Structures are given as structure tokens and as C-alpha cells.
XYZ file of C-alpha atoms in Angstrom:
612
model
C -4.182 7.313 -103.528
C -4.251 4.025 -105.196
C -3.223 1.023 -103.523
C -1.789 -2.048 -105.267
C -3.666 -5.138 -104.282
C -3.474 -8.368 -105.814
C -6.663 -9.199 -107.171
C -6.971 -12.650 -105.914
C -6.485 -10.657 -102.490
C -8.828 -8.100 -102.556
C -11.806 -8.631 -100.147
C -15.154 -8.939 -101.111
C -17.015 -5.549 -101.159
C -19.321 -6.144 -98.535
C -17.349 -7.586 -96.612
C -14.930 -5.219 -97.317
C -17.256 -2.093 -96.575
C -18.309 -3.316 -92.980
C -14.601 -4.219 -92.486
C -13.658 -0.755 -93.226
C -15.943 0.751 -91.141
C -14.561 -1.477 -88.530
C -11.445 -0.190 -87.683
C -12.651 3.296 -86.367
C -13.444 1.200 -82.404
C -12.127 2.453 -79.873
C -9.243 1.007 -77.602
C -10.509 -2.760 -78.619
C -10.807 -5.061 -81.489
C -13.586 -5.273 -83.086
C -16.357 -7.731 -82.297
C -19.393 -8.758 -84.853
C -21.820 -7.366 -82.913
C -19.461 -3.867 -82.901
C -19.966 -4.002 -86.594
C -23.787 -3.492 -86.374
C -24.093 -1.071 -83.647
C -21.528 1.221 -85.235
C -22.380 0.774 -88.871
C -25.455 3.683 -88.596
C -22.728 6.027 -87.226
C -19.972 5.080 -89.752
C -21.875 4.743 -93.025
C -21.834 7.830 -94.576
C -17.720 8.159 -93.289
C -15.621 7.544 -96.659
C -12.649 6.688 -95.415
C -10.375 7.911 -98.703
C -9.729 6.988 -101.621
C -8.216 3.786 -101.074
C -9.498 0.211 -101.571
C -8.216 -0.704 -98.329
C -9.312 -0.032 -94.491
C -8.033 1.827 -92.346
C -5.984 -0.116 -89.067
C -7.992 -0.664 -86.267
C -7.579 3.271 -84.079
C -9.842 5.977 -82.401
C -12.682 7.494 -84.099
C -11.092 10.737 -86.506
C -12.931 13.893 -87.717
C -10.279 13.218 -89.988
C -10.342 9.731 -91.154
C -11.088 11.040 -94.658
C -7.730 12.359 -95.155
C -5.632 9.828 -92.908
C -4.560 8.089 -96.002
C -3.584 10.159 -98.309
C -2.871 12.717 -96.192
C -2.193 16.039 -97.913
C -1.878 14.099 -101.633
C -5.615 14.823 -102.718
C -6.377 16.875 -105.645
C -8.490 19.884 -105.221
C -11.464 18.292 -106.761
C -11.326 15.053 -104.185
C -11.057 17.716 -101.552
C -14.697 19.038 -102.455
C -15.875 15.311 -103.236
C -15.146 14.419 -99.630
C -15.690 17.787 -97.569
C -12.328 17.515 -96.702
C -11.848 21.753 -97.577
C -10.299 23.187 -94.698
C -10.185 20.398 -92.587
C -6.638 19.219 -93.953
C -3.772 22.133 -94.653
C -3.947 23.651 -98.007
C -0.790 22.818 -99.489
C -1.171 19.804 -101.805
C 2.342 17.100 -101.541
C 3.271 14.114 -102.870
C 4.532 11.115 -101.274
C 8.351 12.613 -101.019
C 7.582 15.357 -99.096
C 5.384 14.153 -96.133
C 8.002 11.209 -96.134
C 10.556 14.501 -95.755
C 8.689 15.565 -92.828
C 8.178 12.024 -91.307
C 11.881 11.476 -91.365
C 12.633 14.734 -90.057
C 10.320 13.882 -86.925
C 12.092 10.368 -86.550
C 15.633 12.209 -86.812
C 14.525 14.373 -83.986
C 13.513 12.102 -81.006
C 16.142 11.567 -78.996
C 15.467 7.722 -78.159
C 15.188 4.342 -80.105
C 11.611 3.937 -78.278
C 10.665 7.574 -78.793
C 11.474 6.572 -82.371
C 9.297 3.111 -82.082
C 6.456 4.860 -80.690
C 6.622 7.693 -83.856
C 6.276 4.842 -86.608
C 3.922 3.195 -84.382
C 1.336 6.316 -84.465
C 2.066 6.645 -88.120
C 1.597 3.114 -88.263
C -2.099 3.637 -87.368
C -3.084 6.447 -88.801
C -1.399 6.377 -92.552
C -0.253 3.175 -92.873
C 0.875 3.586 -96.848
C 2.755 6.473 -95.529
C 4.696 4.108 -93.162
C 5.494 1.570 -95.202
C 6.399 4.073 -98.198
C 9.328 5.118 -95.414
C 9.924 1.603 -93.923
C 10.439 0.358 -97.784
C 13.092 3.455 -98.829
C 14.866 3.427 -95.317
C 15.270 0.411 -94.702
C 18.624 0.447 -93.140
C 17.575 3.536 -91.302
C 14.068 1.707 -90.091
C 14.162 -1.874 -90.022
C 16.402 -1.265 -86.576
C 13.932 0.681 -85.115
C 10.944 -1.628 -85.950
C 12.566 -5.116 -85.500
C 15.627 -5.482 -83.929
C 17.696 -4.032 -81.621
C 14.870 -1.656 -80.713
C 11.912 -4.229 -80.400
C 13.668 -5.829 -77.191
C 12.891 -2.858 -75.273
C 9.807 -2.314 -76.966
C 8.443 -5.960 -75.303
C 10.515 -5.547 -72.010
C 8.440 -1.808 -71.792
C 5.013 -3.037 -73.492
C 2.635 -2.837 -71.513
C 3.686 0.379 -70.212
C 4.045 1.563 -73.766
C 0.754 0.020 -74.857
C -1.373 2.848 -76.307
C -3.699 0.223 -78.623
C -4.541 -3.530 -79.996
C -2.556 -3.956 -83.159
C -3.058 -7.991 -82.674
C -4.961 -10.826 -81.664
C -4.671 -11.572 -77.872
C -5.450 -15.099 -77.133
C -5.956 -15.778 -73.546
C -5.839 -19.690 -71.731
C -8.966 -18.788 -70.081
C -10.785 -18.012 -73.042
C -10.103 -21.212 -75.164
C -12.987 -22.494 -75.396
C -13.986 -19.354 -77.409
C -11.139 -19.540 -79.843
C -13.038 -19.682 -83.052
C -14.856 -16.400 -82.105
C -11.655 -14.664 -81.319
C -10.206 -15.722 -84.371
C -12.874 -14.266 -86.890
C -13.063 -10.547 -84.600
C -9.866 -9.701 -86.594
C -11.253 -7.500 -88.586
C -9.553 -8.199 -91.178
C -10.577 -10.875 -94.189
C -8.526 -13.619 -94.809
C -5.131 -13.094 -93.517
C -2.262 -14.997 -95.652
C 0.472 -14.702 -93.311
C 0.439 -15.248 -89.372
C 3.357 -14.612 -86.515
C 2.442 -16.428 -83.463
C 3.920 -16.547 -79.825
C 3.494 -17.493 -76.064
C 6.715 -15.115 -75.059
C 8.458 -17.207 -73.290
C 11.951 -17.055 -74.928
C 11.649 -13.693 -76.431
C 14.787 -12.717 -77.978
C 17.805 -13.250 -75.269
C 15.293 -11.786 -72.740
C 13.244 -14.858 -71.384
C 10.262 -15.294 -70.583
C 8.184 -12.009 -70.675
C 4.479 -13.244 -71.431
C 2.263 -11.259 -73.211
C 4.676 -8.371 -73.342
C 6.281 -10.851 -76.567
C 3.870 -9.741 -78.803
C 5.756 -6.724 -79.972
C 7.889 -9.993 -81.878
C 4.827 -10.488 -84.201
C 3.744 -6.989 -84.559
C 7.448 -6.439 -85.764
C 7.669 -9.317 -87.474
C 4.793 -8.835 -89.884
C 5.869 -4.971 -90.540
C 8.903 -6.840 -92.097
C 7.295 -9.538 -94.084
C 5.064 -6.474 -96.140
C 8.224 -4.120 -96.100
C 10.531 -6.648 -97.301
C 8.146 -8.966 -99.351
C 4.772 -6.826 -100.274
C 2.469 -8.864 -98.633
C -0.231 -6.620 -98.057
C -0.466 -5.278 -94.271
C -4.098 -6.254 -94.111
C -3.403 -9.684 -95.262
C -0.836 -10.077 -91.837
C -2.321 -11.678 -88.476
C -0.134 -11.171 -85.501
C -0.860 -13.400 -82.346
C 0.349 -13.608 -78.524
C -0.990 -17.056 -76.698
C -0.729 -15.956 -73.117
C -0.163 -18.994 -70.698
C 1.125 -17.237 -67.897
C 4.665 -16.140 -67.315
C 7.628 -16.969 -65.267
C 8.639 -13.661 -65.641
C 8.262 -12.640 -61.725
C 9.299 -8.779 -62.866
C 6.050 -8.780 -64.929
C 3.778 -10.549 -62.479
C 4.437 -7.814 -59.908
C 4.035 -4.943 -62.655
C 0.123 -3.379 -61.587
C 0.697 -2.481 -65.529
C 0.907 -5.723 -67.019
C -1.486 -6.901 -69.514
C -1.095 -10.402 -69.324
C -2.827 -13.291 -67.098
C -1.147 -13.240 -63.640
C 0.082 -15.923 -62.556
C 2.510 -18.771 -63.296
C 3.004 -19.996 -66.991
C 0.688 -23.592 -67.066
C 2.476 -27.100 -67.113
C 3.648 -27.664 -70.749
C 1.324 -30.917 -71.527
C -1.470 -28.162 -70.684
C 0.491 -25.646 -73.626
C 0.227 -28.221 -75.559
C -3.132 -28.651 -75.787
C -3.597 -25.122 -76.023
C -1.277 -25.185 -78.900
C -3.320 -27.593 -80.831
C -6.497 -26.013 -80.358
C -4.962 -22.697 -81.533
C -3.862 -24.619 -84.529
C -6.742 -26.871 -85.285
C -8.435 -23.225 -85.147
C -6.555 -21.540 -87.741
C -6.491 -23.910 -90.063
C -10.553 -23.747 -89.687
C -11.349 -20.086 -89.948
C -8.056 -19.365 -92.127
C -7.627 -22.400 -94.214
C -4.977 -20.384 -96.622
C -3.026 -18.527 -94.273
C 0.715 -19.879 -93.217
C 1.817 -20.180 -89.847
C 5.085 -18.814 -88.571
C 6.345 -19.809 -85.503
C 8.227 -17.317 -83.349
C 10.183 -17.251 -80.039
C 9.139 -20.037 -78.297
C 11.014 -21.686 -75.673
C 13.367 -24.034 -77.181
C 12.104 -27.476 -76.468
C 8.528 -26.298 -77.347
C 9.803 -24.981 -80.625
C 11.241 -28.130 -81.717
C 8.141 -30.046 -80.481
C 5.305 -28.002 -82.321
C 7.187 -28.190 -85.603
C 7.591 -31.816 -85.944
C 4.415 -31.963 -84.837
C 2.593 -29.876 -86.922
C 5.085 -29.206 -89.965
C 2.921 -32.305 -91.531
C -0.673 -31.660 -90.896
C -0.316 -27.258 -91.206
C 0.801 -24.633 -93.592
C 3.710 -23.750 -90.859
C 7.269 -23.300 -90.264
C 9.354 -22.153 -87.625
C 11.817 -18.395 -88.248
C 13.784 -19.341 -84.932
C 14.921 -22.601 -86.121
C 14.511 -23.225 -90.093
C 14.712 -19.208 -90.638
C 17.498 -17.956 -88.846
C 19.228 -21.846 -90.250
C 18.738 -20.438 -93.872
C 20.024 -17.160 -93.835
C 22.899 -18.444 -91.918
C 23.823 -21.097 -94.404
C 23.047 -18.473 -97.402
C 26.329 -16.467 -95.269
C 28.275 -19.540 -94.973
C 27.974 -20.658 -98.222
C 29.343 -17.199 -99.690
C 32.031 -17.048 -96.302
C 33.413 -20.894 -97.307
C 33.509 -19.763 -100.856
C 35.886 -16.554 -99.662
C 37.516 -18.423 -96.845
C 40.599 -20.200 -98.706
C 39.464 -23.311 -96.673
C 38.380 -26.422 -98.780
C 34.920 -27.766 -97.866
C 36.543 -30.896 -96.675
C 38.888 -29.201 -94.208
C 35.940 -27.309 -92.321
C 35.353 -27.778 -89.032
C 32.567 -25.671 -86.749
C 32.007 -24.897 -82.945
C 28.361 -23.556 -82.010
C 28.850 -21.780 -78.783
C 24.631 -22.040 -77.827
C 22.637 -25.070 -78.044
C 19.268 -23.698 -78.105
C 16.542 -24.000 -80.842
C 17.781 -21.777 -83.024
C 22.114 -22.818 -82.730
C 20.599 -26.401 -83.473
C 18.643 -25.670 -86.028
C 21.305 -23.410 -88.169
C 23.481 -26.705 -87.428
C 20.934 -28.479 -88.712
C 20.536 -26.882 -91.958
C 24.332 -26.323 -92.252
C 24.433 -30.607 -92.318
C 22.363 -30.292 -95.066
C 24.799 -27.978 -96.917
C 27.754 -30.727 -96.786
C 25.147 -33.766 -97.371
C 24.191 -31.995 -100.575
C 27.969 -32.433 -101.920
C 28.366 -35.506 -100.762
C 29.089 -36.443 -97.616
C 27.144 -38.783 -95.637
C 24.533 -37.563 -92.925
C 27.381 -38.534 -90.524
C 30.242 -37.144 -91.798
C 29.001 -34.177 -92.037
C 27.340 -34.198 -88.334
C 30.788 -34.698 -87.336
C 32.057 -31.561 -88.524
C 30.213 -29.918 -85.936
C 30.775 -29.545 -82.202
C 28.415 -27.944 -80.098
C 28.827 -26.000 -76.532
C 26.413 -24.660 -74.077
C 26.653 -23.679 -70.803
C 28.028 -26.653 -69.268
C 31.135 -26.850 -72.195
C 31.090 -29.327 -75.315
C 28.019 -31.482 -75.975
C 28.639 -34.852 -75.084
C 26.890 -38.223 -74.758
C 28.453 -39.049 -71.674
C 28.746 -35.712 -70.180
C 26.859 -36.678 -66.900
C 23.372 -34.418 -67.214
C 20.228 -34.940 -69.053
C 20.663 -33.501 -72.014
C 17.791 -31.822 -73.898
C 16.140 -34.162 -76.692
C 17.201 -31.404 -79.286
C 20.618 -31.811 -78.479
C 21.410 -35.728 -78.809
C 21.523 -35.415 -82.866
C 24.835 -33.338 -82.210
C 25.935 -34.919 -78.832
C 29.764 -36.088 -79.432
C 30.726 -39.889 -78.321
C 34.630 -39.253 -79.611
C 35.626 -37.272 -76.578
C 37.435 -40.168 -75.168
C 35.575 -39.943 -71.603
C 37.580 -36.150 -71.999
C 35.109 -33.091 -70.879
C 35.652 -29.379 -71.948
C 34.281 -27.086 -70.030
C 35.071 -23.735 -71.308
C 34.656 -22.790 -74.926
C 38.482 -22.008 -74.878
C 39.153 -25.253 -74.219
C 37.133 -26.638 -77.091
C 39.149 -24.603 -79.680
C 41.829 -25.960 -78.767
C 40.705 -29.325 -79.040
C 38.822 -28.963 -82.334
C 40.869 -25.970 -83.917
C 37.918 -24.955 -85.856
C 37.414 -23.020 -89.316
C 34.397 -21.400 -88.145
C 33.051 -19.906 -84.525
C 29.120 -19.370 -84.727
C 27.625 -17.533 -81.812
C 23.680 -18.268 -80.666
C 24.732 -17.636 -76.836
C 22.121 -14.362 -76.020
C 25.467 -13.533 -74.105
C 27.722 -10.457 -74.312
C 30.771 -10.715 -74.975
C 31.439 -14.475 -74.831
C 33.674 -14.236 -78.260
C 36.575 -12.568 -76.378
C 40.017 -11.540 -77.725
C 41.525 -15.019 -76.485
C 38.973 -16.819 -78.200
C 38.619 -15.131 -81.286
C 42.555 -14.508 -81.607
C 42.431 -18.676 -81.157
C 40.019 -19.047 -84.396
C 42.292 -17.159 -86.010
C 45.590 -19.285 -84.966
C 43.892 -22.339 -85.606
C 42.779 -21.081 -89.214
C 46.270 -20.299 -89.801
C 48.097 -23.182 -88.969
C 46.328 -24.651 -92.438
C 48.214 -22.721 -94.964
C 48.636 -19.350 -96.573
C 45.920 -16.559 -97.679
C 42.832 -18.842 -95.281
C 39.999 -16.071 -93.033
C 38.439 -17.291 -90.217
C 34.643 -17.321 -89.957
C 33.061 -15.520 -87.335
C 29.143 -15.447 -86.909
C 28.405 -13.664 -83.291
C 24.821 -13.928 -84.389
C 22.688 -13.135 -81.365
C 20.011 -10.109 -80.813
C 20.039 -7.425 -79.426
C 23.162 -6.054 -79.718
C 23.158 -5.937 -76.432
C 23.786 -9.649 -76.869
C 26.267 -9.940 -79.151
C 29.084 -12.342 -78.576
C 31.504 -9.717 -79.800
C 31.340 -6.303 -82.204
C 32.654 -6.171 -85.551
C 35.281 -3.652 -84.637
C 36.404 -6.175 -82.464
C 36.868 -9.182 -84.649
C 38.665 -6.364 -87.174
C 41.500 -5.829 -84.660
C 41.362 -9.205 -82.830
C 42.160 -10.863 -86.761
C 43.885 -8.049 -88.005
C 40.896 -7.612 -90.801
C 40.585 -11.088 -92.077
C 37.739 -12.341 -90.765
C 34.275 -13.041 -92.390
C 32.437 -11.550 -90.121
C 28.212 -11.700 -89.748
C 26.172 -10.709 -86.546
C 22.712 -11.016 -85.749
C 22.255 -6.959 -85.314
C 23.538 -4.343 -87.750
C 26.992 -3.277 -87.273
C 28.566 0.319 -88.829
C 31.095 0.285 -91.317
C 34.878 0.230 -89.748
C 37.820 2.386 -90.943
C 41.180 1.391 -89.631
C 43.949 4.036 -90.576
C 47.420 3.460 -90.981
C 49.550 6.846 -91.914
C 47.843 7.644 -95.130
C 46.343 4.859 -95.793
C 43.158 3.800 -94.947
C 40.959 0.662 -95.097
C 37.129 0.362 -94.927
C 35.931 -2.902 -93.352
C 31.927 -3.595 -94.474
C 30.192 -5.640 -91.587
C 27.208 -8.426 -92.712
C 24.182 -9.036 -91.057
C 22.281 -12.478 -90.787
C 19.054 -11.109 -90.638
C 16.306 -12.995 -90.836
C 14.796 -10.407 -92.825
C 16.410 -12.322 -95.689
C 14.599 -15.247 -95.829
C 11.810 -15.252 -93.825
C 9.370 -12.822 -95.639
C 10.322 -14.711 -99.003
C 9.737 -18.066 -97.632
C 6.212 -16.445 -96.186
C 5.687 -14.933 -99.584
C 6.395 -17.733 -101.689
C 4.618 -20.644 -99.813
C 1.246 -18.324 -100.584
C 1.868 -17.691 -103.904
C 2.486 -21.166 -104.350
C -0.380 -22.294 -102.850
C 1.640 -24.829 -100.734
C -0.039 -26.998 -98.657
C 2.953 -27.622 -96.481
C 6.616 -25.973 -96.327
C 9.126 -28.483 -97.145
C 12.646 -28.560 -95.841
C 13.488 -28.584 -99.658
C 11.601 -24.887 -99.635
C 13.599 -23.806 -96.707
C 17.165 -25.403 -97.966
C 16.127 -23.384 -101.276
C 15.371 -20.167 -99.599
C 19.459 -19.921 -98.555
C 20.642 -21.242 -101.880
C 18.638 -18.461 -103.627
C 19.659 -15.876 -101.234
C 23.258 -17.127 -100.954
C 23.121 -16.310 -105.093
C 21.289 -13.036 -104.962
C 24.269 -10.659 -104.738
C 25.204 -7.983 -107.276
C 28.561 -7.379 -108.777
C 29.088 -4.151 -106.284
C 28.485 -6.769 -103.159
C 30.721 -9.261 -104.694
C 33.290 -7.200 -105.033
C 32.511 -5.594 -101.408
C 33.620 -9.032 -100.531
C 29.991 -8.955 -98.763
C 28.386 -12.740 -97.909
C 24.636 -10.827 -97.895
C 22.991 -8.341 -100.254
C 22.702 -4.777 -98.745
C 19.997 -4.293 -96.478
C 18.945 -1.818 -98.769
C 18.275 -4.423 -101.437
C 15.928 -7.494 -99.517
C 13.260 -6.515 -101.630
C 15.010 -7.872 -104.860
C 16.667 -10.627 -102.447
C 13.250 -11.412 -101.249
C 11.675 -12.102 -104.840
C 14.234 -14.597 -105.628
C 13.795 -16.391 -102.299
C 9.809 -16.602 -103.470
C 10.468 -17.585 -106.841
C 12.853 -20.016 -106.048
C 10.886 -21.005 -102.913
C 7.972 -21.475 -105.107
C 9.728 -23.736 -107.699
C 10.697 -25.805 -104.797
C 7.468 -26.758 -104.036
C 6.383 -27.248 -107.145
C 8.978 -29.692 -107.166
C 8.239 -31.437 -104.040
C 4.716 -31.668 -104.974
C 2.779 -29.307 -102.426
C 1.928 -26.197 -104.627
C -1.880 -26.355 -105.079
C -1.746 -24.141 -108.183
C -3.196 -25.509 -112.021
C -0.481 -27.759 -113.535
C -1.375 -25.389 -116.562
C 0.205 -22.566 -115.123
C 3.246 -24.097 -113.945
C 4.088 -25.228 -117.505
C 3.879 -21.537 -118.759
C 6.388 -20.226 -116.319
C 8.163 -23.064 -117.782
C 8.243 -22.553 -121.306
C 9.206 -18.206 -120.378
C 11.723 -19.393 -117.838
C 11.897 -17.011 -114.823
C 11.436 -13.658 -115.887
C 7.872 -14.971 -116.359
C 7.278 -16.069 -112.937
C 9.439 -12.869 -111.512
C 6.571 -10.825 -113.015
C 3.679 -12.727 -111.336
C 5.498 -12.382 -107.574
C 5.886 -8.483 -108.358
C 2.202 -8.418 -109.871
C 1.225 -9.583 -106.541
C 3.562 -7.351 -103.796
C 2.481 -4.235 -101.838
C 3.696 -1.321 -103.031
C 2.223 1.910 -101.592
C 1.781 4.463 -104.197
C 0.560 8.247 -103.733
């Protein structure tokens, strides 16, 4: 089997060769004295004909064949003594992706599903990502979201063996050493948590780390970057999660989550770390509590290679929807108006980058701040509400209330008689049929031939603030509709007639792995807001005729790998721009003079694509 690695990625054989021998320890990660003692036993073990390791697992008779599986020739079967120890019957990629599929199709669970491509995962991981890239509608659910919320609320019952880095308070002081035991060289791409906002679930500790081990399963399936060139990490502080603290099962320290000046610290010797042992690798931030979120990226977005999915991530690929949904709305820019029902990191941060849209044509930082009104728990976002509110949410606090408070997110429709409803609550079923039928009146009222925007955008579904088939009926089919989780098509029948409705989905998957992908390539020494505004311009422009005429805001799932080059490409030219890619001038005037078809054949020169 021959495996695509870019060559300015491809480890150094010797390091390389001890690496590879590696990742046959058992039920740990590997430490350097683990490569000495086992490299006697493992020397003579030729792991297949691949370039690249296999994941850290148990020791296998069969090791030789867990890559390839049954693809080798007869003669490589004799080369590596693999005659009768692997079935007869020689097949091609297609076929044992058949029989994978036919295995997933048969469990009867989402988990049962998880754990499958898990297992697969670890012991033919081309094989896995061969499916994950072809399926991707059919998989991406199953290893992201919905499914990974259960996953992390059942890890450490499910937890059969490491897949990341572990990083305990107690052992900071050895943080360097933890850092280079991942066995594998010079990661490019990092997820990092402390679980404690994970998803709509809270705080659930070291149980969050299924987030990055998901996470980085997306950035190679939807971007190529190469699985052993991923680093997922959980930072365990503690938890307030009393559920887990009382589990005899949990993995994680036990006992309450440290003061947050103490996480702090923590947070900067993790990163001053890094950026030591893996001075090229990019940081992504993922699902930490909200305040800390906002706090760690202003205060390392300067200094690191980092950015945050939560807030600048899940603000992209929502303003890549928007700007197709205003286009298809009927509503002129000037005449929109937007309610955020959630608060939190990440319904700031879409606001956030959604100010940006409107500054960009034109408007003044304030004017376009004032187009938004945001609500959490305690109604509209005011500056004289009465509480403390959270530093995050002054920049949208609203001081033209007239002394008037609205408690209920009713209430504030009425008052504001918004264009556009964006959900970021982590609560069912908060977009009832009052409030969604009042969107639609309040739409109306402009004119003739205008569709209300609806974004119920939180995960799991579970946590959706309404379903699709809901906001269908509850608008009689106008709405531009995207959620968080995927939605099935709708078909609403009327006599003969019949209409198909085709749901979007905001996924994150969008943007993220091209922003990842593109700030290596690059070289970027920082990633720019200008990289992240970018990232949902490019996407917002990557659909085909078929989507277009779909009336879709998002390509199909189906299609974030081409989405995902022309987030890097145009990510890349962005910081180029802004001055932070570190690659020769030389080259950059080359792309220029052969426009972008040149640079679109570098990015795919330098993707993952497993080939039997």
C-alpha cells in the first residue's frame, strides 16, 4: 500500500524506524526508555509496506498485514511471511470498505458504531479514513457529532486505549517530557481541552477528550492532514462534574476543578511547552468554558500559532451561511436585524464575526453592533440590567432599552422584530412554534417574497433549539434554515404534489480543518482575524451550480474536501497578505504569475489520501 505523504512531512528514517516500532506498547503511550527496551523484540517486525507507523495498540502476530490488510500481492505475501497468516483471497480497497460498512450498518447503536471505527481506527487506519473520506455523510455523525456527546459522557467506561496525550495538574512540572512521549514526530496540527464546557454537556473532565480525538479524525478526513501529523490533548484540572467524581471508573484526577488563576498558569506552561518541543505545530482551542476561552485567545492569539474553533470557527462557518441566507432572503443588508438567543463564547463570537460582515460594506463598527441583540438566560443583554454581566458580553450589552427589561425571548421579538433568529442556547426546544411563527410575522410585515433566517445551531441534536421539520411547517417552507447537527431531507405532500425541503448544516467541519490546513502550509506564524474572516468568504463562495440551485447556503457534506481546499488556499493568501506566512517571497510570486490553479495543486500535493 502506498501512502501519500508530503515530503516536507515525512519523518526522518531513524527516527521514523524507532517511531514505528513504537506503537506496538501495550495499554500506554510510549515512553523513551519503552523505545529501547522493546526495540530487540520489535526489530525484525516489518510492519507493511507503508512509510508510515502503525497507531499506538497491542502487540499483533499480525501487524504485518494490519495495513494493507488483504491488498498484498502474492509475492509481498512471501516477502513478509505473511502466507497463511492472512485469508487467501487478495481485495482491493472497495471491497474490505464493502465489508467495513456492512459491519457499521449492522450494530444496532450510534456507540456500538463509534466503538467499530474506533477498533478500525487502530488497527488499519488507511482503511478508516478511506471510509470516513467516501461516507462522509454516513460517518462524520458517528465520529464527531451527535454521537461524540455520548462517547465523552460514557468515556471512561468505553475507554479500551490511549489515542492522546493526557496531561495531568500534578504532573506539570514534567510537561516537556510528556510532550515528546507522543510517539509521533512533529505534529502540525493540535486539539486541546480541559472539558469543562464540552458540547451542551458541562463540565465532564477528562472524559472531554473524545472532542480532540474527534476533532482531529475530521481535520485529516476533511483536509488531508496526515493522521500522524495530529496531536490530540486533554489538560485535566479537576472537574465539577460531581457524576464523574463518584464514578470508581473515571480516569480523571478526583477532585474539584483548581481556582482559575491556578488554570491559568497551567495554561501557559502547556503553551510555553508546545511552542518549545513543537515549534511548527498550530494550536486549536476547543471547548473550554466560556470566559476561559475568550481569555486564552487574546492572550495568546499574539505570541502562538493558535486559534479558537468554538469562537472564531463556529463564527466563520456561520457567517459563510449568512452571507449565502441574506443573499436568498429578499431582505436588504440595511434592513437586517438579529437576536442571538445564547451568550456564551461561541453566540458571541459568531456575533462577532457577523459585525465584521456589515463593517466590511460599510457600516461603522457601531452601526453594525447595533444590529444585534443578544439574550441569555436572564432575557436581552443590557447595560443596566441589574447583574454582573460577563466581560464577553459588554461589547453587545444594549444601553437603548429605555430602563425597559425583556425577559423572555418572546418578548424580545417583539420588541426588535428581527430578520434573523440564531440559536447557541445548548437547549431543546427553545425555538418554539410561537417564536419561530413570530420571526416569520415580523419578516413579513417588510414586504412581499422576504424568508426568515433561522440558525438553531447547537449540538447534539439533542440540543437543538428546534428541528428542521419544524421550522418547515412553523413558516410554511420559507425559511433558511441551518442547525448545528445534520438534519434529513423533508417532503411535505399536498394531493399530488410534492415538495422536497433540503436542510443545511453549520458544521464546523467547513472551516476549521481548512483554516488548520492552510495556516501550515502557509507557514503562518500567527492566525489573523483576516485568515479567519477569509475562511467564511471562501466557503460562503465554494458552492456548485447543483447547490445553488438546491437553494443550499453550504456545499454538501459530501463535498468539504473541495470546500476545504479553497478555505486553505484562500486562507493561505490571507496571510500572505497580512504578512505572517514564513514561506520564500520567491514562491509566493510564482503562484502569482499561474494564478490559483497553481497554488490549488501545491495544497492537493500535500493532503492525505489513503491509497491501496
Amino acid at each position: 500500500m502506498k501512502l501519500l505523504i508530503p515530503r516536507h512531512s515525512r519523518p526522518n528514517s531513524s527516527r521514523s524506524s524507532r517511531v514505528m516500532r513504537s506503537r506496538l506498547l501495550p495499554a500506554a503511550l510510549p515512553t523513551s526508555a519503552s523505545f529501547s527496551s522493546l526495540s530487540s523484540r520489535l526489530r525484525d517486525m516489518s510492519l507493511s509496506a507503508s512509510s508510515s507507523p502503525l497507531p499506538p495498540q497491542l502487540p499483533s502476530l499480525f501487524a504485518n498485514g494490519s495495513r494493507q490488510g488483504l491488498s498484498f500481492t502474492p509475492e509481498q505475501r512471501v516477502s513478509k511471511n505473511l502466507t497463511g497468516l492472512i485469508p487467501h483471497v487478495m481485495e482491493g480497497a472497495d471491497k474490505q470498505c464493502e465489508r467495513a460498512l456492512k459491519m457499521i450498518r449492522s450494530r444496532q447503536t450510534n456507540i456500538d458504531r463509534y466503538l467499530y471505527l474506533s477498533t478500525l481506527k487502530g488497527q488499519n487506519v488507511d482503511l478508516f479514513y478511506r471510509l470516513l473520506i467516501d461516507h462522509a455523510k454516513e460517518l462524520m455523525p458517528l465520529v464527531y457529532t451527535p454521537t461524540i456527546g455520548d462517547v465523552c459522557l460514557q468515556y471512561s467506561t468505553l475507554y479500551t486505549r490511549p489515542e492522546a496525550l493526557y496531561i495531568s495538574i500534578k504532573q506539570r512540572k514534567s510537561m516537556r517530557t510528556i510532550l515528546k512521549n507522543w510517539p509521533y514526530p512533529n505534529p502540525e496540527i493540535c486539539v486541546v481541552t480541559d472539558g469543562s464546557r464540552i458540547l451542551g454537556l458541562g463540565d465532564l473532565g477528562v472524559n472531554g477528550v473524545g472532542i480532540p480525538i474527534g476533532k482531529l479524525s475530521l481535520y485529516t478526513a476533511a483536509a488531508g492532514i496526515h493522521p500522524e501529523r495530529t496531536l490530540p490533548i486533554v489538560l485535566d484540572c479537576g472537574t465539577a462534574n460531581e457524576t464523574n467524581l463518584k464514578d470508581p471508573l473515571y480516569l480523571g484526577l478526583r477532585s474539584k476543578r483548581i481556582p482559575v488563576p491556578e488554570q491559568q498558569e497551567f495554561m501557559d506552561e502547556f503553551m510555553e511547552a508546545a511552542a518549545e518541543v513543537f515549534p511548527n505545530m498550530v494550536v486549536q482551542f476547543e471547548d473550554f468554558e466560556s470566559e476561559k476561552a475568550f481569555n486564552y485567545l487574546d492572550r495568546y492569539r499574539s505570541k502562538y500559532k493558535c486559534f479558537n474553533d468554538d469562537i472564531q470557527g463556529t463564527g466563520a462557518v456561520v457567517l459563510a451561511g449568512y452571507i449565502g441566507a441574506v443573499n436568498l432572503s429578499g431582505v436588504p443588508v440595511e434592513e437586517q436585524r438579529l437576536v442571538f438567543m445564547g451568550a456564551g463564547s461561541a453566540g458571541v463570537g459568531v456575533a462577532k464575526q457577523l459585525v465584521e460582515y456589515y463593517t466590511k460594506r460599510g457600516l461603522s463598527e457601531q452601526a453594525a453592533k447595533d444590529k444585534f441583540w443578544l439574550v441569555d438566560t436572564k432575557g436581552l443583554v443590557t447595560k443596566d440590567r441589574g447583574d454582573k454581566l460577563a466581560e464577553h458580553k459588554k461589547y453587545f450589552a444594549r444601553t437603548d432599552n429605555n430602563s425597559h427589561q425583556f425577559r423572555t425571548l418572546e418578548e424580545v421579538i417583539e420588541y426588535v422584530k428581527p430578520t434573523a433568529l440564531v440559536g447557541l442556547t445548548a437547549t431543546f426546544g427553545v425555538f418554539t412554534e410561537s417564536v419561530v411563527r413570530a420571526l416569520k410575522a415580523s419578516v413579513d410585515a417588510g414586504g412581499l417574497g422576504r424568508r426568515p433566517i433561522l440558525f438553531p445551531l447547537s449540538n447534539p441534536l439533542t440540543k437543538a433549539e428546534c428541528t428542521f421539520e419544524q421550522a418547515i411547517n412553523w413558516t410554511e417552507g420559507t425559511v433558511l434554515f441551518a442547525s448545528g447537527s445534520p438534519f434529513a431531507n423533508y417532503t411535505v405532500k399536498a394531493g399530488d404534489h410534492a415538495v422536497t425541503y433540503y436542510p443545511n448544516q453549520g458544521n464546523n467541519v467547513y472551516v476549521f480543518p481548512g483554516i488548520g490546513l492552510g495556516a501550515i502550509l502557509a507557514k503562518a506564524s500567527r492566525v489573523t482575524d483576516n485568515m479567519i474572516y477569509t475562511s467564511a468568504a471562501a466557503l460562503a463562495g465554494a458552492l456548485n451550480a447543483d447547490e445553488i440551485h438546491k437553494g443550499l447556503i453550504y456545499p454538501r457534506i459530501e463535498r468539504v474536501r473541495d470546500a476545504s481546499i479553497i478555505v486553505a488556499r484562500e486562507v493561505m493568501k490571507a496571510a500572505r497578505r497580512d504578512g505572517v506566512s514564513m514561506l520564500p517571497e520567491a514562491q509566493w510570486v510564482e503562484w502569482e504569475e499561474w494564478g490559483d490553479p497553481a497554488l490549488t495543486k501545491f495544497i492537493k500535493e500535500h493532503v492525505y489520501d489513503p491509497v491501496f
